[in-house]
Amino acid sequence: MNRELPMTKILPSNWMDMRRDWRLDVPTMLNVMLLICLLTPSLAVAQAPEIATTVAFTEGPTVDRDGNVYFTEIINQRIMKLGTDGMLSTYREKSNVANGLLIDPQGRLIACEGGLFERPGVKVKGTPRVTRTDLKTGKIEVLAANYQGKPFEGPNDVTIDGKGRLYFTDLAGVAVYRIDTSGTLTRILAAPDVQRPNGIQVSPDDRTLYLIEANQAQGGARLIRAYDLQPDGTVRNMRVHYNFSPGRSADGMSIDTQGNLYASAGMNQLRGSAETLDTKTGVYVISPQGKLLKFIPIAEDFITNNAFGGADMKTLYVTAGKTLYKVRTEVAGLPR
């Protein structure tokens, strides 16, 4: 007959010890173990948290010659200013969903505006255009709003070469454009040669144009393309400079005086796309030969862009999530 087990008895850790101490046969022993499993409380498996909504999203940093940092906060449609005194202020309300920014050699603020922006609980859109703002007077001038009569879909990021020519991407419109100093607008890349053009940069010698592809779809290009930049501002001889696939591609990037790219890429959480977590979140320092030289980790999602500033141009400002980060670098950057 099976005897009743006292509930206060400490259970032996070894089956053979249990059988010897309590003189239980194997079938009874199995029943005892089953009873223990049923009586032992189990931990509930928690559901992975999901983003319900987003209240801030930083992008497009740029730094003026005095050291003031300008960056966009897309959800609330503002251009923010971090002064040299460390004080944060709003430079421009109603930014028209401004994204990528650039300070040109004359100290004017170039902005890519109006693209559709969607996140959980958030959807904003403005009038797609590229503008130039006099930082002293606040006067805004529209540089481009359409190509051959067709409106842009969403200018995203912008850079400049040594001749003062602007290059910008229209991510949703799948095209890359150049604005000459005369104001002439030229399309230099379009589908099917590009898929989702995002960040853009020009090498210090003006001989190479770099373009980030950020296609989140299955099999989409998630990489940096390099092109020979011709004296007339056209491009040729495309090659893959650095590949982030299957992880999240870079978003924006800057460049230093030695021609190394600083690409903001990766993510820490899945977002329902074909992207994986193979690309860790941070800034990827990539040589002109396409070799990864250094990785600067950033903890916050989603990392978006970066720009050089500081008196010696060795402070890298990085936008990610709701935050503007800064990190010192060994090599001085360029204001592009």
mmCIF file of C-alpha atoms in Angstrom:
data_model
loop_
_atom_site.group_PDB
_atom_site.id
_atom_site.type_symbol
_atom_site.label_atom_id
_atom_site.label_comp_id
_atom_site.label_asym_id
_atom_site.label_seq_id
_atom_site.Cartn_x
_atom_site.Cartn_y
_atom_site.Cartn_z
ATOM 1 C CA MET A 1 0.000 0.000 0.000
ATOM 2 C CA ASN A 2 1.260 3.408 -0.836
ATOM 3 C CA ARG A 3 1.801 5.517 2.214
ATOM 4 C CA GLU A 4 0.765 9.169 2.389
ATOM 5 C CA LEU A 5 3.602 11.559 1.772
ATOM 6 C CA PRO A 6 4.140 14.307 4.350
ATOM 7 C CA MET A 7 3.986 17.656 2.529
ATOM 8 C CA THR A 8 6.683 19.142 4.759
ATOM 9 C CA LYS A 9 9.290 16.593 3.784
ATOM 10 C CA ILE A 10 12.139 18.003 1.698
ATOM 11 C CA LEU A 11 12.203 16.020 -1.515
ATOM 12 C CA PRO A 12 15.501 14.242 -2.225
ATOM 13 C CA SER A 13 17.194 15.479 -5.389
ATOM 14 C CA ASN A 14 18.092 11.983 -6.558
ATOM 15 C CA TRP A 15 15.514 9.476 -7.782
ATOM 16 C CA MET A 16 17.379 6.514 -6.332
ATOM 17 C CA ASP A 17 17.639 8.247 -2.964
ATOM 18 C CA MET A 18 13.903 8.955 -3.092
ATOM 19 C CA ARG A 19 13.050 5.331 -3.859
ATOM 20 C CA ARG A 20 15.368 4.086 -1.113
ATOM 21 C CA ASP A 21 14.187 6.535 1.537
ATOM 22 C CA TRP A 22 10.490 6.118 0.846
ATOM 23 C CA ARG A 23 10.557 2.566 -0.586
ATOM 24 C CA LEU A 24 8.561 3.505 -3.661
ATOM 25 C CA ASP A 25 8.251 1.339 -6.751
ATOM 26 C CA VAL A 26 8.788 2.859 -10.198
ATOM 27 C CA PRO A 27 5.087 3.375 -11.128
ATOM 28 C CA THR A 28 4.452 5.088 -7.818
ATOM 29 C CA MET A 29 7.575 7.166 -8.284
ATOM 30 C CA LEU A 30 6.291 8.417 -11.659
ATOM 31 C CA ASN A 31 2.956 9.350 -10.111
ATOM 32 C CA VAL A 32 4.771 11.303 -7.414
ATOM 33 C CA MET A 33 6.833 13.210 -9.948
ATOM 34 C CA LEU A 34 3.695 14.023 -11.953
ATOM 35 C CA LEU A 35 1.984 15.313 -8.815
ATOM 36 C CA ILE A 36 5.001 17.517 -8.048
ATOM 37 C CA CYS A 37 4.872 19.006 -11.542
ATOM 38 C CA LEU A 38 1.161 19.744 -11.206
ATOM 39 C CA LEU A 39 1.533 21.352 -7.769
ATOM 40 C CA THR A 40 4.590 23.444 -8.672
ATOM 41 C CA PRO A 41 3.556 26.921 -9.921
ATOM 42 C CA SER A 42 4.951 27.786 -13.357
ATOM 43 C CA LEU A 43 6.081 31.201 -14.573
ATOM 44 C CA ALA A 44 3.829 32.748 -17.185
ATOM 45 C CA VAL A 45 5.488 33.486 -20.506
ATOM 46 C CA ALA A 46 5.368 37.263 -20.979
ATOM 47 C CA GLN A 47 4.466 38.650 -24.370
ATOM 48 C CA ALA A 48 7.222 40.682 -25.996
ATOM 49 C CA PRO A 49 6.384 44.399 -25.686
ATOM 50 C CA GLU A 50 5.356 46.247 -28.815
ATOM 51 C CA ILE A 51 5.511 49.960 -29.588
ATOM 52 C CA ALA A 52 2.060 51.483 -29.125
ATOM 53 C CA THR A 53 3.039 54.914 -30.376
ATOM 54 C CA THR A 54 6.052 57.206 -30.711
ATOM 55 C CA VAL A 55 6.218 60.731 -29.298
ATOM 56 C CA ALA A 56 9.508 61.907 -30.803
ATOM 57 C CA PHE A 57 11.744 60.929 -33.710
ATOM 58 C CA THR A 58 15.042 62.724 -34.339
ATOM 59 C CA GLU A 59 16.730 63.002 -37.725
ATOM 60 C CA GLY A 60 19.019 64.984 -40.001
ATOM 61 C CA PRO A 61 21.659 66.671 -37.786
ATOM 62 C CA THR A 62 23.879 69.430 -39.164
ATOM 63 C CA VAL A 63 26.220 71.909 -37.493
ATOM 64 C CA ASP A 64 26.835 75.570 -38.347
ATOM 65 C CA ARG A 65 30.240 77.253 -38.274
ATOM 66 C CA ASP A 66 29.601 78.588 -34.760
ATOM 67 C CA GLY A 67 29.017 75.080 -33.435
ATOM 68 C CA ASN A 68 25.223 75.172 -33.085
ATOM 69 C CA VAL A 69 23.593 71.841 -33.893
ATOM 70 C CA TYR A 70 20.351 71.735 -35.871
ATOM 71 C CA PHE A 71 18.305 68.553 -36.155
ATOM 72 C CA THR A 72 14.750 67.588 -37.020
ATOM 73 C CA GLU A 73 12.058 66.140 -34.772
ATOM 74 C CA ILE A 74 9.749 64.712 -37.364
ATOM 75 C CA ILE A 75 6.654 63.678 -35.418
ATOM 76 C CA ASN A 76 6.036 67.133 -33.952
ATOM 77 C CA GLN A 77 7.346 68.797 -37.137
ATOM 78 C CA ARG A 78 10.073 70.904 -35.585
ATOM 79 C CA ILE A 79 13.644 71.855 -36.361
ATOM 80 C CA MET A 80 15.550 71.898 -33.088
ATOM 81 C CA LYS A 81 18.676 73.857 -32.175
ATOM 82 C CA LEU A 82 21.261 72.801 -29.599
ATOM 83 C CA GLY A 83 23.255 75.944 -28.861
ATOM 84 C CA THR A 84 26.930 76.122 -28.026
ATOM 85 C CA ASP A 85 25.826 76.886 -24.456
ATOM 86 C CA GLY A 86 24.160 73.466 -24.285
ATOM 87 C CA MET A 87 20.640 74.880 -24.299
ATOM 88 C CA LEU A 88 18.003 73.237 -26.489
ATOM 89 C CA SER A 89 15.438 75.352 -28.306
ATOM 90 C CA THR A 90 13.034 75.123 -31.217
ATOM 91 C CA TYR A 91 14.405 76.942 -34.244
ATOM 92 C CA ARG A 92 11.376 76.368 -36.471
ATOM 93 C CA GLU A 93 7.853 75.226 -35.738
ATOM 94 C CA LYS A 94 5.695 73.721 -38.495
ATOM 95 C CA SER A 95 8.727 72.333 -40.290
ATOM 96 C CA ASN A 96 6.685 70.706 -43.066
ATOM 97 C CA VAL A 97 7.957 67.275 -41.935
ATOM 98 C CA ALA A 98 11.578 68.313 -42.462
ATOM 99 C CA ASN A 99 14.009 65.387 -42.502
ATOM 100 C CA GLY A 100 17.632 65.654 -43.710
ATOM 101 C CA LEU A 101 19.420 68.972 -43.123
ATOM 102 C CA LEU A 102 22.635 70.619 -44.302
ATOM 103 C CA ILE A 103 24.391 73.919 -43.602
ATOM 104 C CA ASP A 104 25.854 75.220 -46.875
ATOM 105 C CA PRO A 105 29.150 77.176 -47.141
ATOM 106 C CA GLN A 106 27.199 80.453 -46.885
ATOM 107 C CA GLY A 107 25.713 79.377 -43.558
ATOM 108 C CA ARG A 108 22.205 78.737 -44.899
ATOM 109 C CA LEU A 109 20.069 75.789 -43.824
ATOM 110 C CA ILE A 110 19.108 73.319 -46.559
ATOM 111 C CA ALA A 111 16.155 71.067 -45.680
ATOM 112 C CA CYS A 112 14.488 68.061 -47.305
ATOM 113 C CA GLU A 113 10.797 68.388 -46.489
ATOM 114 C CA GLY A 114 7.342 66.964 -46.898
ATOM 115 C CA GLY A 115 7.817 63.199 -47.119
ATOM 116 C CA LEU A 116 5.243 60.830 -45.650
ATOM 117 C CA PHE A 117 6.277 59.638 -42.182
ATOM 118 C CA GLU A 118 4.531 56.685 -40.531
ATOM 119 C CA ARG A 119 5.118 54.963 -37.209
ATOM 120 C CA PRO A 120 2.736 53.130 -34.848
ATOM 121 C CA GLY A 121 0.069 55.672 -33.941
ATOM 122 C CA VAL A 122 1.646 58.392 -36.089
ATOM 123 C CA LYS A 123 1.150 59.535 -39.685
ATOM 124 C CA VAL A 124 2.311 62.931 -40.937
ATOM 125 C CA LYS A 125 2.900 64.364 -44.395
ATOM 126 C CA GLY A 126 3.746 67.761 -45.791
ATOM 127 C CA THR A 127 4.475 69.360 -49.140
ATOM 128 C CA PRO A 128 7.497 67.613 -50.729
ATOM 129 C CA ARG A 129 10.248 70.130 -51.503
ATOM 130 C CA VAL A 130 13.842 71.195 -50.828
ATOM 131 C CA THR A 131 14.237 74.573 -49.143
ATOM 132 C CA ARG A 132 16.996 76.995 -48.138
ATOM 133 C CA THR A 133 16.627 79.136 -45.033
ATOM 134 C CA ASP A 134 18.544 82.265 -44.072
ATOM 135 C CA LEU A 135 19.320 81.500 -40.428
ATOM 136 C CA LYS A 136 19.563 85.195 -39.563
ATOM 137 C CA THR A 137 16.272 86.345 -41.041
ATOM 138 C CA GLY A 138 14.339 83.063 -41.146
ATOM 139 C CA LYS A 139 13.403 83.660 -44.773
ATOM 140 C CA ILE A 140 12.646 80.384 -46.573
ATOM 141 C CA GLU A 141 13.361 79.883 -50.265
ATOM 142 C CA VAL A 142 12.074 76.851 -52.214
ATOM 143 C CA LEU A 143 14.917 75.417 -54.294
ATOM 144 C CA ALA A 144 12.948 72.564 -55.881
ATOM 145 C CA ALA A 145 9.483 71.055 -55.547
ATOM 146 C CA ASN A 146 9.062 69.058 -58.750
ATOM 147 C CA TYR A 147 10.957 67.558 -61.652
ATOM 148 C CA GLN A 148 9.697 68.390 -65.124
ATOM 149 C CA GLY A 149 6.333 69.292 -63.625
ATOM 150 C CA LYS A 150 5.932 66.135 -61.542
ATOM 151 C CA PRO A 151 5.947 66.849 -57.767
ATOM 152 C CA PHE A 152 8.482 65.065 -55.581
ATOM 153 C CA GLU A 153 7.155 62.352 -53.286
ATOM 154 C CA GLY A 154 9.474 62.794 -50.323
ATOM 155 C CA PRO A 155 12.918 64.423 -50.361
ATOM 156 C CA ASN A 156 14.876 62.603 -47.687
ATOM 157 C CA ASP A 157 18.554 63.528 -47.366
ATOM 158 C CA VAL A 158 21.003 65.996 -48.888
ATOM 159 C CA THR A 159 24.739 66.614 -49.288
ATOM 160 C CA ILE A 160 27.029 69.030 -51.153
ATOM 161 C CA ASP A 161 30.217 68.846 -53.207
ATOM 162 C CA GLY A 162 33.210 71.181 -53.373
ATOM 163 C CA LYS A 163 31.604 73.189 -56.171
ATOM 164 C CA GLY A 164 28.545 73.969 -54.081
ATOM 165 C CA ARG A 165 26.253 71.601 -55.984
ATOM 166 C CA LEU A 166 23.559 69.912 -53.891
ATOM 167 C CA TYR A 167 22.624 66.238 -54.214
ATOM 168 C CA PHE A 168 19.448 64.914 -52.620
ATOM 169 C CA THR A 169 17.399 61.738 -52.512
ATOM 170 C CA ASP A 170 13.674 61.267 -53.005
ATOM 171 C CA LEU A 171 13.185 57.953 -51.224
ATOM 172 C CA ALA A 172 9.510 57.408 -52.024
ATOM 173 C CA GLY A 173 9.990 58.813 -55.522
ATOM 174 C CA VAL A 174 12.946 56.450 -56.103
ATOM 175 C CA ALA A 175 15.290 59.072 -57.547
ATOM 176 C CA VAL A 176 18.431 61.107 -56.862
ATOM 177 C CA TYR A 177 18.758 64.723 -58.006
ATOM 178 C CA ARG A 178 21.413 67.424 -58.323
ATOM 179 C CA ILE A 179 20.829 71.149 -57.919
ATOM 180 C CA ASP A 180 23.545 73.260 -59.551
ATOM 181 C CA THR A 181 24.573 76.623 -58.161
ATOM 182 C CA SER A 182 22.602 78.188 -61.006
ATOM 183 C CA GLY A 183 19.469 76.504 -59.679
ATOM 184 C CA THR A 184 19.227 73.959 -62.504
ATOM 185 C CA LEU A 185 17.704 70.668 -61.361
ATOM 186 C CA THR A 186 18.913 67.374 -62.887
ATOM 187 C CA ARG A 187 17.883 63.816 -62.117
ATOM 188 C CA ILE A 188 21.001 61.646 -61.989
ATOM 189 C CA LEU A 189 19.553 58.296 -60.813
ATOM 190 C CA ALA A 190 16.121 56.664 -60.960
ATOM 191 C CA ALA A 191 14.392 53.270 -60.897
ATOM 192 C CA PRO A 192 15.219 50.545 -61.744
ATOM 193 C CA ASP A 193 18.847 51.494 -61.076
ATOM 194 C CA VAL A 194 17.974 52.421 -57.498
ATOM 195 C CA GLN A 195 15.303 51.033 -55.151
ATOM 196 C CA ARG A 196 14.955 53.099 -51.949
ATOM 197 C CA PRO A 197 17.618 55.844 -52.012
ATOM 198 C CA ASN A 198 18.191 57.285 -48.558
ATOM 199 C CA GLY A 199 21.442 58.790 -47.205
ATOM 200 C CA ILE A 200 23.900 60.392 -49.610
ATOM 201 C CA GLN A 201 27.498 61.631 -49.436
ATOM 202 C CA VAL A 202 30.335 62.901 -51.643
ATOM 203 C CA SER A 203 34.007 62.024 -51.098
ATOM 204 C CA PRO A 204 36.481 64.772 -50.078
ATOM 205 C CA ASP A 205 37.995 64.859 -53.584
ATOM 206 C CA ASP A 206 34.550 65.069 -55.249
ATOM 207 C CA ARG A 207 35.291 61.950 -57.276
ATOM 208 C CA THR A 208 32.948 59.458 -55.592
ATOM 209 C CA LEU A 209 29.258 59.669 -54.731
ATOM 210 C CA TYR A 210 27.943 57.301 -52.062
ATOM 211 C CA LEU A 211 24.284 56.331 -51.842
ATOM 212 C CA ILE A 212 22.480 54.304 -49.185
ATOM 213 C CA GLU A 213 19.818 51.842 -50.311
ATOM 214 C CA ALA A 214 17.277 51.127 -47.559
ATOM 215 C CA ASN A 215 14.823 48.649 -49.054
ATOM 216 C CA GLN A 216 13.092 46.808 -46.191
ATOM 217 C CA ALA A 217 11.373 44.260 -48.454
ATOM 218 C CA GLN A 218 12.417 40.656 -48.896
ATOM 219 C CA GLY A 219 15.416 40.572 -51.229
ATOM 220 C CA GLY A 220 15.641 44.358 -51.242
ATOM 221 C CA ALA A 221 18.937 46.219 -51.471
ATOM 222 C CA ARG A 222 20.255 47.191 -48.023
ATOM 223 C CA LEU A 223 23.680 48.536 -48.822
ATOM 224 C CA ILE A 224 25.855 51.495 -49.762
ATOM 225 C CA ARG A 225 26.450 52.042 -53.460
ATOM 226 C CA ALA A 226 29.516 53.889 -54.771
ATOM 227 C CA TYR A 227 29.659 55.738 -58.108
ATOM 228 C CA ASP A 228 32.322 57.603 -60.022
ATOM 229 C CA LEU A 229 31.235 61.237 -59.798
ATOM 230 C CA GLN A 230 32.042 63.012 -63.049
ATOM 231 C CA PRO A 231 33.129 66.677 -63.261
ATOM 232 C CA ASP A 232 29.734 67.526 -64.773
ATOM 233 C CA GLY A 233 27.912 66.033 -61.753
ATOM 234 C CA THR A 234 26.725 62.830 -63.421
ATOM 235 C CA VAL A 235 27.552 59.354 -62.091
ATOM 236 C CA ARG A 236 28.704 56.072 -63.578
ATOM 237 C CA ASN A 237 30.366 52.745 -62.706
ATOM 238 C CA MET A 238 28.151 51.656 -59.808
ATOM 239 C CA ARG A 239 29.604 49.135 -57.342
ATOM 240 C CA VAL A 240 28.546 47.856 -53.927
ATOM 241 C CA HIS A 241 30.668 49.608 -51.326
ATOM 242 C CA TYR A 242 29.271 47.946 -48.184
ATOM 243 C CA ASN A 243 26.419 45.472 -47.684
ATOM 244 C CA PHE A 244 24.221 45.459 -44.550
ATOM 245 C CA SER A 245 21.830 42.718 -45.691
ATOM 246 C CA PRO A 246 20.031 40.819 -44.241
ATOM 247 C CA GLY A 247 19.973 43.345 -41.362
ATOM 248 C CA ARG A 248 18.671 46.893 -41.388
ATOM 249 C CA SER A 249 20.590 49.122 -43.783
ATOM 250 C CA ALA A 250 22.028 52.495 -42.952
ATOM 251 C CA ASP A 251 19.788 55.542 -42.953
ATOM 252 C CA GLY A 252 22.080 58.582 -43.126
ATOM 253 C CA MET A 253 25.858 59.056 -43.138
ATOM 254 C CA SER A 254 28.641 61.602 -42.904
ATOM 255 C CA ILE A 255 32.251 61.567 -44.088
ATOM 256 C CA ASP A 256 35.633 62.549 -42.624
ATOM 257 C CA THR A 257 38.673 64.226 -44.173
ATOM 258 C CA GLN A 258 40.232 60.842 -44.968
ATOM 259 C CA GLY A 259 37.185 59.725 -46.916
ATOM 260 C CA ASN A 260 35.821 57.312 -44.280
ATOM 261 C CA LEU A 261 32.044 57.029 -44.137
ATOM 262 C CA TYR A 262 30.148 57.114 -40.830
ATOM 263 C CA ALA A 263 26.917 55.242 -41.517
ATOM 264 C CA SER A 264 24.059 55.068 -38.987
ATOM 265 C CA ALA A 265 22.628 51.567 -39.349
ATOM 266 C CA GLY A 266 21.019 48.594 -37.637
ATOM 267 C CA MET A 267 18.263 48.026 -35.111
ATOM 268 C CA ASN A 268 17.696 46.257 -31.791
ATOM 269 C CA GLN A 269 14.096 45.186 -32.398
ATOM 270 C CA LEU A 270 12.167 43.756 -35.305
ATOM 271 C CA ARG A 271 9.617 46.010 -36.997
ATOM 272 C CA GLY A 272 7.588 43.727 -39.232
ATOM 273 C CA SER A 273 9.845 44.002 -42.274
ATOM 274 C CA ALA A 274 12.162 41.491 -43.934
ATOM 275 C CA GLU A 275 15.108 43.024 -42.043
ATOM 276 C CA THR A 276 16.857 40.900 -39.425
ATOM 277 C CA LEU A 277 18.777 41.870 -36.302
ATOM 278 C CA ASP A 278 22.112 40.890 -37.861
ATOM 279 C CA THR A 279 23.116 44.546 -38.197
ATOM 280 C CA LYS A 280 23.695 45.883 -34.689
ATOM 281 C CA THR A 281 22.570 49.420 -33.933
ATOM 282 C CA GLY A 282 25.341 51.983 -34.214
ATOM 283 C CA VAL A 283 27.633 53.975 -36.447
ATOM 284 C CA TYR A 284 29.700 51.964 -38.941
ATOM 285 C CA VAL A 285 33.001 53.617 -39.900
ATOM 286 C CA ILE A 286 33.803 52.371 -43.400
ATOM 287 C CA SER A 287 37.012 53.068 -45.329
ATOM 288 C CA PRO A 288 37.167 54.266 -48.961
ATOM 289 C CA GLN A 289 37.982 50.643 -49.813
ATOM 290 C CA GLY A 290 34.748 49.416 -48.220
ATOM 291 C CA LYS A 291 36.369 47.929 -45.102
ATOM 292 C CA LEU A 292 34.758 48.258 -41.694
ATOM 293 C CA LEU A 293 37.236 50.157 -39.520
ATOM 294 C CA LYS A 294 35.244 50.749 -36.366
ATOM 295 C CA PHE A 295 31.807 50.289 -34.851
ATOM 296 C CA ILE A 296 30.300 52.831 -32.452
ATOM 297 C CA PRO A 297 27.353 51.208 -30.624
ATOM 298 C CA ILE A 298 24.200 53.207 -29.964
ATOM 299 C CA ALA A 299 21.652 51.687 -27.598
ATOM 300 C CA GLU A 300 18.496 53.409 -28.839
ATOM 301 C CA ASP A 301 16.255 52.550 -31.785
ATOM 302 C CA PHE A 302 15.863 53.719 -34.404
ATOM 303 C CA ILE A 303 19.219 55.230 -35.299
ATOM 304 C CA THR A 304 18.862 57.612 -38.217
ATOM 305 C CA ASN A 305 21.707 59.976 -39.085
ATOM 306 C CA ASN A 306 24.863 61.791 -37.960
ATOM 307 C CA ALA A 307 26.994 64.857 -38.647
ATOM 308 C CA PHE A 308 30.351 66.312 -37.631
ATOM 309 C CA GLY A 309 30.779 69.482 -35.586
ATOM 310 C CA GLY A 310 32.826 71.115 -32.854
ATOM 311 C CA ALA A 311 35.741 73.535 -33.115
ATOM 312 C CA ASP A 312 38.020 70.783 -34.452
ATOM 313 C CA MET A 313 35.265 68.924 -36.336
ATOM 314 C CA LYS A 314 35.948 65.822 -34.253
ATOM 315 C CA THR A 315 32.590 65.613 -32.509
ATOM 316 C CA LEU A 316 30.083 63.332 -34.181
ATOM 317 C CA TYR A 317 26.430 64.086 -33.424
ATOM 318 C CA VAL A 318 24.113 61.098 -33.829
ATOM 319 C CA THR A 319 20.317 61.063 -33.952
ATOM 320 C CA ALA A 320 18.524 57.948 -32.706
ATOM 321 C CA GLY A 321 14.984 57.559 -31.441
ATOM 322 C CA LYS A 322 14.141 60.584 -29.311
ATOM 323 C CA THR A 323 17.776 61.456 -28.547
ATOM 324 C CA LEU A 324 20.737 63.395 -29.929
ATOM 325 C CA TYR A 325 24.021 61.701 -28.977
ATOM 326 C CA LYS A 326 27.596 62.912 -29.389
ATOM 327 C CA VAL A 327 30.913 61.072 -29.542
ATOM 328 C CA ARG A 328 34.498 62.171 -30.108
ATOM 329 C CA THR A 329 36.348 60.842 -33.162
ATOM 330 C CA GLU A 330 40.032 60.521 -34.041
ATOM 331 C CA VAL A 331 39.690 62.017 -37.513
ATOM 332 C CA ALA A 332 38.080 65.383 -38.316
ATOM 333 C CA GLY A 333 34.902 65.320 -40.348
ATOM 334 C CA LEU A 334 33.630 67.364 -43.259
ATOM 335 C CA PRO A 335 30.539 69.609 -43.165
ATOM 336 C CA ARG A 336 28.732 67.643 -45.858
#
